[in-house]
Coordinates of C-alpha atoms and ligand atoms in Angstrom, one line a residue:
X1 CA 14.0 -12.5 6.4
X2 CA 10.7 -11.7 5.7
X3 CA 8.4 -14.4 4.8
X4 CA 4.6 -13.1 2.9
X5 CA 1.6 -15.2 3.7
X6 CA 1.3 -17.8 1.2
X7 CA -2.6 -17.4 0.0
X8 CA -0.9 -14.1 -1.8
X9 CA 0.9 -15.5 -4.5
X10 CA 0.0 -16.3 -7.7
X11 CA 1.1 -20.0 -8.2
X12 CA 2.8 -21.0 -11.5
X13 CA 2.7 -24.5 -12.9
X14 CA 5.7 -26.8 -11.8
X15 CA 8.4 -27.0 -14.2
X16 CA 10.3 -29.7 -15.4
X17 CA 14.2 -30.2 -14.2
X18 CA 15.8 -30.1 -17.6
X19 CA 19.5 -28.9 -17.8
X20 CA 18.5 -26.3 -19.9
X21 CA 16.9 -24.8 -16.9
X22 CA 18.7 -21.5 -15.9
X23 CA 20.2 -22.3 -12.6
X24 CA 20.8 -18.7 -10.8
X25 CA 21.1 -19.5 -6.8
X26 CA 22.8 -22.2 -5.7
X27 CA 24.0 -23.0 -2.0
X28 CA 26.4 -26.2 -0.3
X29 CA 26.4 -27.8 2.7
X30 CA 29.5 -30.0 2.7
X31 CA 29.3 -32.2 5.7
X32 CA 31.2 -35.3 7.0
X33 CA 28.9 -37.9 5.0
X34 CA 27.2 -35.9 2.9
X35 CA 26.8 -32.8 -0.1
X36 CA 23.9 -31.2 0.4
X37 CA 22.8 -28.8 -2.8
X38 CA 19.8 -26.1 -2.5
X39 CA 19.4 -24.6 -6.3
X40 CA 16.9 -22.3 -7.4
X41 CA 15.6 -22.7 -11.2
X42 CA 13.1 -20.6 -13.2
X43 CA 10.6 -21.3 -15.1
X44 CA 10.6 -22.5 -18.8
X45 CA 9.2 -19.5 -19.6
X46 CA 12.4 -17.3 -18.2
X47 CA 10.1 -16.6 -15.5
X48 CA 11.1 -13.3 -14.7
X49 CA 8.0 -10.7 -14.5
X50 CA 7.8 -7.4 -12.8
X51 CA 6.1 -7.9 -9.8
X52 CA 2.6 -7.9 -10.2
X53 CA 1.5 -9.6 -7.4
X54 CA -0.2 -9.0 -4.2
X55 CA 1.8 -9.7 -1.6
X56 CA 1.1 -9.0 2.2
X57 CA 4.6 -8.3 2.7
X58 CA 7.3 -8.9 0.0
X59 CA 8.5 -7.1 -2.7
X60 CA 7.8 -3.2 -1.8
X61 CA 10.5 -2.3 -4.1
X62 CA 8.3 -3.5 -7.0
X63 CA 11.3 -4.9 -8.2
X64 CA 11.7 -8.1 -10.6
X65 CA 10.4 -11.1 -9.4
X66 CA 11.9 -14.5 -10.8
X67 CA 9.6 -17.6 -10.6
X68 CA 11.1 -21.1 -10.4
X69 CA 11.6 -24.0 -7.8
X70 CA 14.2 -24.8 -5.4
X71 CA 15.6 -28.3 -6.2
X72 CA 17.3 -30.4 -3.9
X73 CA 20.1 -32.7 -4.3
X74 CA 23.2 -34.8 -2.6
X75 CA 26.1 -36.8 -2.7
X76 CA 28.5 -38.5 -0.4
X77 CA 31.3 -36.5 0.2
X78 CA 33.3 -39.1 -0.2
X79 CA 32.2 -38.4 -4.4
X80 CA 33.0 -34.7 -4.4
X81 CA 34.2 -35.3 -8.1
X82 CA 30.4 -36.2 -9.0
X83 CA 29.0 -32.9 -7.0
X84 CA 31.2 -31.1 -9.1
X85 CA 30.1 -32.8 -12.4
X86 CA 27.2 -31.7 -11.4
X87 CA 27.1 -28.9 -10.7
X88 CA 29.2 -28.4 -14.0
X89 CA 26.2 -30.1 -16.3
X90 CA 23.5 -27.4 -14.5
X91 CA 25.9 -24.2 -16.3
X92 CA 25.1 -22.7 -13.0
X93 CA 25.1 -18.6 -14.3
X94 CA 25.7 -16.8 -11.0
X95 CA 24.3 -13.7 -11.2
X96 CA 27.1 -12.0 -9.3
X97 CA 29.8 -13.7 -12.2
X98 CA 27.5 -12.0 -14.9
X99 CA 27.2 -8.9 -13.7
X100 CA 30.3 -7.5 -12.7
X101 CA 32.8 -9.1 -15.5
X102 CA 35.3 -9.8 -13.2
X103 CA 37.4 -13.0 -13.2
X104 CA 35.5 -16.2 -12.2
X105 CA 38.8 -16.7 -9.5
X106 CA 37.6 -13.4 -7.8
X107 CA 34.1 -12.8 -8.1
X108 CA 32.1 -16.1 -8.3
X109 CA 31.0 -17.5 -5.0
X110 CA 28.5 -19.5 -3.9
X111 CA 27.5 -19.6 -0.6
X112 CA 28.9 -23.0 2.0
X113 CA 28.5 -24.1 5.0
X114 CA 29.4 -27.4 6.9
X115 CA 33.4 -28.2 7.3
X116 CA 33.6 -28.9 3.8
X117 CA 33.2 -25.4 3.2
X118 CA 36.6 -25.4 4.3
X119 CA 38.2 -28.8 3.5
X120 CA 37.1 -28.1 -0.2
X121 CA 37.9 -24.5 -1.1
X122 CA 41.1 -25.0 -2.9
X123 CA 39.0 -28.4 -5.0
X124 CA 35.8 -25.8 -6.3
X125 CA 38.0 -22.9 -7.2
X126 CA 40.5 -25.2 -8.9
X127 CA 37.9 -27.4 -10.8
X128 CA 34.7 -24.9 -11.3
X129 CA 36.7 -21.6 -10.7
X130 CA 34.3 -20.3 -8.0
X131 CA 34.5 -19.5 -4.6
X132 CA 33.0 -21.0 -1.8
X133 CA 31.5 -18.1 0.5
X134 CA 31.1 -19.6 4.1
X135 CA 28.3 -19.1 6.5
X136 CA 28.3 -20.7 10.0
X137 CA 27.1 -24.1 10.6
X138 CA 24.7 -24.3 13.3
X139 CA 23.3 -20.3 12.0
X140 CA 22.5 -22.1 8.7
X141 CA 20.7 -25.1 10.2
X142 CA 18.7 -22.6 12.2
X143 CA 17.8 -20.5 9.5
X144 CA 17.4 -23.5 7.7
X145 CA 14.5 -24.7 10.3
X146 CA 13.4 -21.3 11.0
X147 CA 12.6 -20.7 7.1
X148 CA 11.4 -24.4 6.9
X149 CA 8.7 -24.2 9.9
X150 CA 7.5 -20.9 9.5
X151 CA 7.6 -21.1 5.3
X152 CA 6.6 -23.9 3.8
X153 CA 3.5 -25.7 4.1
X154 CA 2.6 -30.1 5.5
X155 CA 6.5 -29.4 6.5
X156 CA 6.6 -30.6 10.0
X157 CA 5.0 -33.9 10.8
X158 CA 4.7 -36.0 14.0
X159 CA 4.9 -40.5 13.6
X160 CA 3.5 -43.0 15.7
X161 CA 2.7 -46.5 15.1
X162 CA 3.2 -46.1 11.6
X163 CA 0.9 -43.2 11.3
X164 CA 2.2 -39.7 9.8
X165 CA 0.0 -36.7 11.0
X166 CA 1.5 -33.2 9.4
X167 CA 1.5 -30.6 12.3
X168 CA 0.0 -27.2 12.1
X169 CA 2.6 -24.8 13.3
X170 CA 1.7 -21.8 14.7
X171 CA 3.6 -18.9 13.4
X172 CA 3.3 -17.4 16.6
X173 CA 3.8 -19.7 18.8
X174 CA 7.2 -21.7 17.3
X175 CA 9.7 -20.2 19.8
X176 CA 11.0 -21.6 21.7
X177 CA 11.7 -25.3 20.3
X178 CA 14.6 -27.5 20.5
X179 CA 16.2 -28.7 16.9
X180 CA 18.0 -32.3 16.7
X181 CA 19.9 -32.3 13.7
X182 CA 21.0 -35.9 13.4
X183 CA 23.9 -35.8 10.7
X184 CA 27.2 -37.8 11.0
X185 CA 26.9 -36.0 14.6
X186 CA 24.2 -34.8 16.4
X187 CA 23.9 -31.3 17.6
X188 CA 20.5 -30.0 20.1
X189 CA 20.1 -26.7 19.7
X190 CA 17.6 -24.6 21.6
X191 CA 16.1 -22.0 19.5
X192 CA 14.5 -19.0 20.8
X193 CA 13.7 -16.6 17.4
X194 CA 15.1 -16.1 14.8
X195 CA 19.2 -16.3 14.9
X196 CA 19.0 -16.5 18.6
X197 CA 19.7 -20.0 19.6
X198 CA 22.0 -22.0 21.7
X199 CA 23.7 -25.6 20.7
X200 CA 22.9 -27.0 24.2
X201 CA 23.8 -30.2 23.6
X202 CA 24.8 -33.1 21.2
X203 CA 26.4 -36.7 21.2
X204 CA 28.7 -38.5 18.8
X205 CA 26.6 -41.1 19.2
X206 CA 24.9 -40.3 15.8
X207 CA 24.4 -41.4 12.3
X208 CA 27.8 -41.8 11.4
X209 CA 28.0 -44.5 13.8
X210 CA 25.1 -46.3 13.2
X211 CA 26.5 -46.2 9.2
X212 CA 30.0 -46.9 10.5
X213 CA 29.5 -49.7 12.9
X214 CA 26.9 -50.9 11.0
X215 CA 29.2 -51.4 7.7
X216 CA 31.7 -53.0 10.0
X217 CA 29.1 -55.9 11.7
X218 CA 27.5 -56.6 8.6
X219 CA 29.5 -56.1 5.5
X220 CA 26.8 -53.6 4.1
X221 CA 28.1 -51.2 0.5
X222 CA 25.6 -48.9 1.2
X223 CA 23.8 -47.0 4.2
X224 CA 20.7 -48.0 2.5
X225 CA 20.9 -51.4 1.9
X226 CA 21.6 -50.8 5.7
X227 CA 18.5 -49.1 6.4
X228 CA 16.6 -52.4 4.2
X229 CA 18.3 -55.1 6.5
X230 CA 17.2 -53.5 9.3
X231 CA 13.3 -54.3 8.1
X232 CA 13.8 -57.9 8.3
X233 CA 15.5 -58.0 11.3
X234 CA 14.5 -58.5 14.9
X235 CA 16.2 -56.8 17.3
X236 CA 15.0 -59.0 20.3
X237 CA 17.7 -62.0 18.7
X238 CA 21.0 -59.7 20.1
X239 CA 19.5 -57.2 22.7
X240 CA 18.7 -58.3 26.2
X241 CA 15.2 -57.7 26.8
X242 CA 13.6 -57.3 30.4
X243 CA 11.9 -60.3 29.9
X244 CA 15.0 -62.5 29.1
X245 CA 16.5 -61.3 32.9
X246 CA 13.1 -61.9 34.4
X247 CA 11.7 -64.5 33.7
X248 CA 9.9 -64.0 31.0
X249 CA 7.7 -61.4 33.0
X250 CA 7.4 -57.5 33.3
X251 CA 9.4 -55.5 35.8
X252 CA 5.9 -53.8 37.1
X253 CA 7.1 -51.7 39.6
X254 CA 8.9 -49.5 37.3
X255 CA 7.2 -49.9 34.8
X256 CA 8.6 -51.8 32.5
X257 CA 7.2 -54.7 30.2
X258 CA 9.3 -58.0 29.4
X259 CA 9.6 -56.4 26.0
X260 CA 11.3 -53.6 26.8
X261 CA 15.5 -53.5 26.1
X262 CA 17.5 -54.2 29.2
X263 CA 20.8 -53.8 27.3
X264 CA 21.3 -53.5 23.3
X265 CA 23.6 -56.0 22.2
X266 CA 23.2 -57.4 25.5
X267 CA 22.8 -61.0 24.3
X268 CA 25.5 -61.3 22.4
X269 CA 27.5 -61.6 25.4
X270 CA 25.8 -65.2 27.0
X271 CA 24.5 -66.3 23.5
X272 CA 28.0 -67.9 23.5
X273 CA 27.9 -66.7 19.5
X274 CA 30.5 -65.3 16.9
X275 CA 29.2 -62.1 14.5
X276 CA 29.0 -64.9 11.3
X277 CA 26.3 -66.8 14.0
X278 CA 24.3 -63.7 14.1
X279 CA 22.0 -62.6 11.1
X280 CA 22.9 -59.0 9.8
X281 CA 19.5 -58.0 9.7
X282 CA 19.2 -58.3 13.2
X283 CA 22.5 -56.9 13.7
X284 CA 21.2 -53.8 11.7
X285 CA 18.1 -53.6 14.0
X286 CA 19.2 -53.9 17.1
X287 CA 22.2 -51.3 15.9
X288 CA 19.4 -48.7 14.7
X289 CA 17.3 -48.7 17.6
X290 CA 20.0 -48.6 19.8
X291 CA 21.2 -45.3 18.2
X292 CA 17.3 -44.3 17.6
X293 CA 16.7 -44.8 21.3
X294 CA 20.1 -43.0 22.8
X295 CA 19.0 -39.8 20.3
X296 CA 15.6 -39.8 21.4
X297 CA 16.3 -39.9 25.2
X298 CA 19.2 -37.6 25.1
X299 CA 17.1 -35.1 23.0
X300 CA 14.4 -35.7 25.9
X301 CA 16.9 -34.4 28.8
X302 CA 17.8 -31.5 26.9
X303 CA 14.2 -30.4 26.0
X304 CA 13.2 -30.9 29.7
X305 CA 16.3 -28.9 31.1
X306 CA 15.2 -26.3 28.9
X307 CA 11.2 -26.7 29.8
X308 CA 10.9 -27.0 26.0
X309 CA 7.7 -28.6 24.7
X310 CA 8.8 -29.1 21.0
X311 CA 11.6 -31.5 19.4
X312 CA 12.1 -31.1 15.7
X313 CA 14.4 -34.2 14.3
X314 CA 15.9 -33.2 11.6
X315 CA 19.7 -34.7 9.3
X316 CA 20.3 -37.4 6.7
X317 CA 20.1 -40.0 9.5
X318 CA 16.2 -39.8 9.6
X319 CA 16.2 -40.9 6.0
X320 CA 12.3 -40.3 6.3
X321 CA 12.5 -44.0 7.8
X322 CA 9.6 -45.1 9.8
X323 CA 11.2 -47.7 11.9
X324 CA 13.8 -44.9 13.2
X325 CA 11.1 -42.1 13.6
X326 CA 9.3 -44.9 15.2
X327 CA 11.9 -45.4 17.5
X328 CA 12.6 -41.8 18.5
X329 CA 9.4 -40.7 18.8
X330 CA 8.7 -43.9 21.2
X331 CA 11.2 -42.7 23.7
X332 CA 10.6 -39.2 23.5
X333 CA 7.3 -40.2 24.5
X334 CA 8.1 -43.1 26.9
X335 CA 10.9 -40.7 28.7
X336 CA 8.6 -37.6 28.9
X337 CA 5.5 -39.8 29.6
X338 CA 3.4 -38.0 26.5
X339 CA 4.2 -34.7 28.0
X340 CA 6.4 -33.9 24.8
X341 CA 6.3 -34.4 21.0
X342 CA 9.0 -35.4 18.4
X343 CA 8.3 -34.2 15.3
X344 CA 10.3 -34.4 11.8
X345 CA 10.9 -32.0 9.2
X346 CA 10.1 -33.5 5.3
X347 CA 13.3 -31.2 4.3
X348 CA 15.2 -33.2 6.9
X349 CA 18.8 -32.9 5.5
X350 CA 18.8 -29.7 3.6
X351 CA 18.1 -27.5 7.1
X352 CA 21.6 -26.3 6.3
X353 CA 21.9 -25.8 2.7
X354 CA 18.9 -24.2 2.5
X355 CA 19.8 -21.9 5.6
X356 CA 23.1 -21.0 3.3
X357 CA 20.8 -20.5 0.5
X358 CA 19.1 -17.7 2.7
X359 CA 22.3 -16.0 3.4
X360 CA 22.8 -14.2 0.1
X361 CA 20.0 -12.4 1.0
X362 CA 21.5 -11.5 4.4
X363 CA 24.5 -10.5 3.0
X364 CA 23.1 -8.3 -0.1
X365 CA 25.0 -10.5 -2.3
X366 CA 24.4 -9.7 -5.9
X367 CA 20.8 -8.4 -3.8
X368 CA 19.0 -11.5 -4.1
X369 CA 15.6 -11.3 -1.5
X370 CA 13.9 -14.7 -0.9
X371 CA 10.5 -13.8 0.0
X372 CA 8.3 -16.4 0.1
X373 CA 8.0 -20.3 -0.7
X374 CA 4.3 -20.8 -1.7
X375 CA 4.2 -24.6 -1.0
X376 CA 5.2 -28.0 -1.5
X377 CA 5.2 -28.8 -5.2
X378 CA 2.2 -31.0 -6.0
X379 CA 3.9 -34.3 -5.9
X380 CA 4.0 -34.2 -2.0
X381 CA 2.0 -36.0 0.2
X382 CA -0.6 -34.9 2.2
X383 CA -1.5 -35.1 6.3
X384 CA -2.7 -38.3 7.8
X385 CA -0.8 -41.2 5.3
X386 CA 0.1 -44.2 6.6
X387 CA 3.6 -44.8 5.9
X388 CA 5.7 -48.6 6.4
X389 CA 8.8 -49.0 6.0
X390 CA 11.3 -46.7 4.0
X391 CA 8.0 -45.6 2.0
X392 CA 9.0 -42.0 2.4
X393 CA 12.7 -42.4 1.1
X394 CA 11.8 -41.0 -2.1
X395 CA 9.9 -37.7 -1.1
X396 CA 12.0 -37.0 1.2
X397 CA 15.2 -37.2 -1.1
X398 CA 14.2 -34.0 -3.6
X399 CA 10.8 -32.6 -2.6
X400 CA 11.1 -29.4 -4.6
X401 CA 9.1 -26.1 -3.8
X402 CA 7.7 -23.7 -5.8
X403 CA 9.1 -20.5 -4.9
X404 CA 10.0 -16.7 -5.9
X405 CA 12.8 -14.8 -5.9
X406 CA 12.1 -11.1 -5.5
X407 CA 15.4 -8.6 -6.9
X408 CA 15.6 -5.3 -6.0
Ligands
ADP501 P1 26.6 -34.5 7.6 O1 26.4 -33.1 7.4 O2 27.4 -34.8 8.9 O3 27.1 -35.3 6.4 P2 23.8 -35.4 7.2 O4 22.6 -34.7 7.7 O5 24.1 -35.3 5.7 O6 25.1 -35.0 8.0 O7 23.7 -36.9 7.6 C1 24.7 -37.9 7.4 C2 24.1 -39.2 7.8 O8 23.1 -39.6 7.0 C3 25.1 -40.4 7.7 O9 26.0 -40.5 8.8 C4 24.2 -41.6 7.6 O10 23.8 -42.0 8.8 C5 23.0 -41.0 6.9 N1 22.9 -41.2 5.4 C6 21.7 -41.2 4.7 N2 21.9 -41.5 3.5 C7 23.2 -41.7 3.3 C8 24.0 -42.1 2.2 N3 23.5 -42.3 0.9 N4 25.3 -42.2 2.4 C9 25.9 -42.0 3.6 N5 25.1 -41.7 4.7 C10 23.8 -41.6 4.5

């Protein structure tokens, strides 16, 4: 995909999401815990001009051009009925269902990816009479992170000690880079250009367990209220800390301070407690650093096996959660002694919705070219915030871009 330098593009004013907005484009990612929708909308104005503008590198078929926003949405899986509600409310107009006037059953698809893609076929073409047009799971993310890094603008950022500081990315220099996507799984994939990557790695051990288990200790309804308990809870009441087997002291020759975690949990086994004895806030801590930590480290190995400088985190897990970015990019630090960087993607969770958004251009579907996303809409933040908490929830849940979409 060919992506035009930025400066180029005229910018249009953001528009409002209305559901009068003509949705043309839109692309799934159905994974274990979540829906992930990418949806392109054009401006109030119709938004569709013949290409006047000077681009470095899009467009030489002067075709076309429509101008709009990608919008970003998700559900639980477990609510596919509400996905499809929605996606019913938007009167999504597919170009390719226009067009050729054949029946919805055959023509309309939209482009999928994630195992829902699979498990769900028979439910979209039953309830919304469209077809769901796989792509490849770990090809989307990649694309996904490819597009992401290398498109949009303030998209990666590295957090320490509560501070956010968005990276610069050098075009040239991305490749190669190892990509965490920390979903119900995790998968580490080494990427090395553009569609050439390898999934290296990966652990179970992901967000579906710290949501799982985590429901299970502390009688949580919803991953969120999850993610809040874990902010008033101190992890150092169930975790065995250095300290507790020392002493009280530091394990200098190693290098490691009484504060550090001997064993997560590991208290809960002399503490001579019962769960109801132990606070779920600090169950919910200690839980999410555990998992934090296990991610971080393991991501470490992988990125050092590889000589790999670069870790993007990306997946629903991240939540844009400080205390978890915290935690990761502590041990990828700690592990690698500051030799390499974790760094987080603002579009965390839609790496592969956005990647299956790419692929009707790949596939000359209904000839749809992406060319370029100009930027972050206006309402993003910018480098060098300090962020607490779960400040960053909220951005990171639908941080639209502006965008074009060049037809040929
Ligand atoms: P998947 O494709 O496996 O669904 P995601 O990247 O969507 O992966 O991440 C799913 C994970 O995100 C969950 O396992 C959970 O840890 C976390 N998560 C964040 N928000 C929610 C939510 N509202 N409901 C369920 N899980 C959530």
């Amino acid at each position: 995909m060919e992506i035009g330098n930025l400066e180029n593009h005229v910018q249009s004013e953001p528009m409002e999401e209305s559901s009068q907005a003509q949705i043309s484009h839109l692309a799934l990612d159905i994974g274990g815990s979540l829906i992930k929708l990418v949806y392109f909308s054009q401006n109030s104005d119709g938004g569709c001009s013949k290409s006047s503008v000077q681009v470095s590198n899009g467009n030489e078929g002067g075709g076309p051009v429509l101008e709009g926003k990608l919008h970003f949405a998700k559900f639980e899986t477990a609510k596919i009925h509400d996905c499809i509600d929605f996606i019913q409310s938007k009167q999504l107009r597919i170009t390719g269902c226009q067009h050729n006037g054949a029946s919805a059953n055959e023509k309309c698809v939209i482009k999928a990816t994630g195992g829902g893609a699979y498990k769900f076929a028979d439910l979209f073409k039953e309830k919304l009479g469209i077809c769901l047009g796989k792509e490849d799971e770990m090809d989307s993310l990649v694309a996904g992170a490819n597009f992401l890094l290398k498109s949009v603008h303030d998209e990666a950022f590295t957090y320490m000690d509560g501070q956010k500081e968005f990276a610069q990315i050098d075009q040239e220099d991305l490749y190669p880079y190892l990509l965490v996507n920390i979903g119900s799984g995790v998968s580490m994939i080494k990427v090395d250009g553009p569609g050439k990557f390898e999934r290296v790695s990966g652990t179970n051990v992901g967000g579906g367990t710290f949501w799982g288990l985590g429901r299970l200790l502390t009688k949580c309804k919803s991953f969120d209220e999850l993610l809040e308990l874990s902010h008033r809870g101190n992890n150092r009441v169930v975790d065995m800390l250095v300290g507790d087997i020392y002493g009280g002291t530091d394990y200098k020759k190693i290098g490691l301070s009484s504060t550090a975690i001997a064993s997560s949990f590991g208290k809960a086994i002399s503490d001579n407690k019962e769960l109801e004895d132990y606070k779920p806030e600090d169950i919910s801590r200690s839980l999410l650093r555990m998992i934090s930590n296990n991610i971080g480290q393991i991501s470490y190995l992988n990125a050092l096996r590889f000589g790999l400088k670069r870790i993007f985190f990306a997946g629903f897990f991240l939540r844009g959660h400080a205390y978890t970015m915290d935690t990761i990019a502590v041990a990828v630090h700690f592990w690698s002694k500051g030799e390499a960087k974790a760094m987080f993607l603002r579009h965390e969770g839609f790496l592969g919705a956005l990647g299956a958004f790419m692929s009707y251009e790949k596939h000359g579907f209904d000839n749809l070219m992406v060319h370029q996303l100009v930027q972050q809409s206006p309402s993003a933040s910018h480098g060098g915030d300090k962020t607490h908490g779960p400040a960053d929830s909220e951005l990171n849940d639908n941080p639209s871009i502006n965008c074009s979409i060049y037809l040929s």
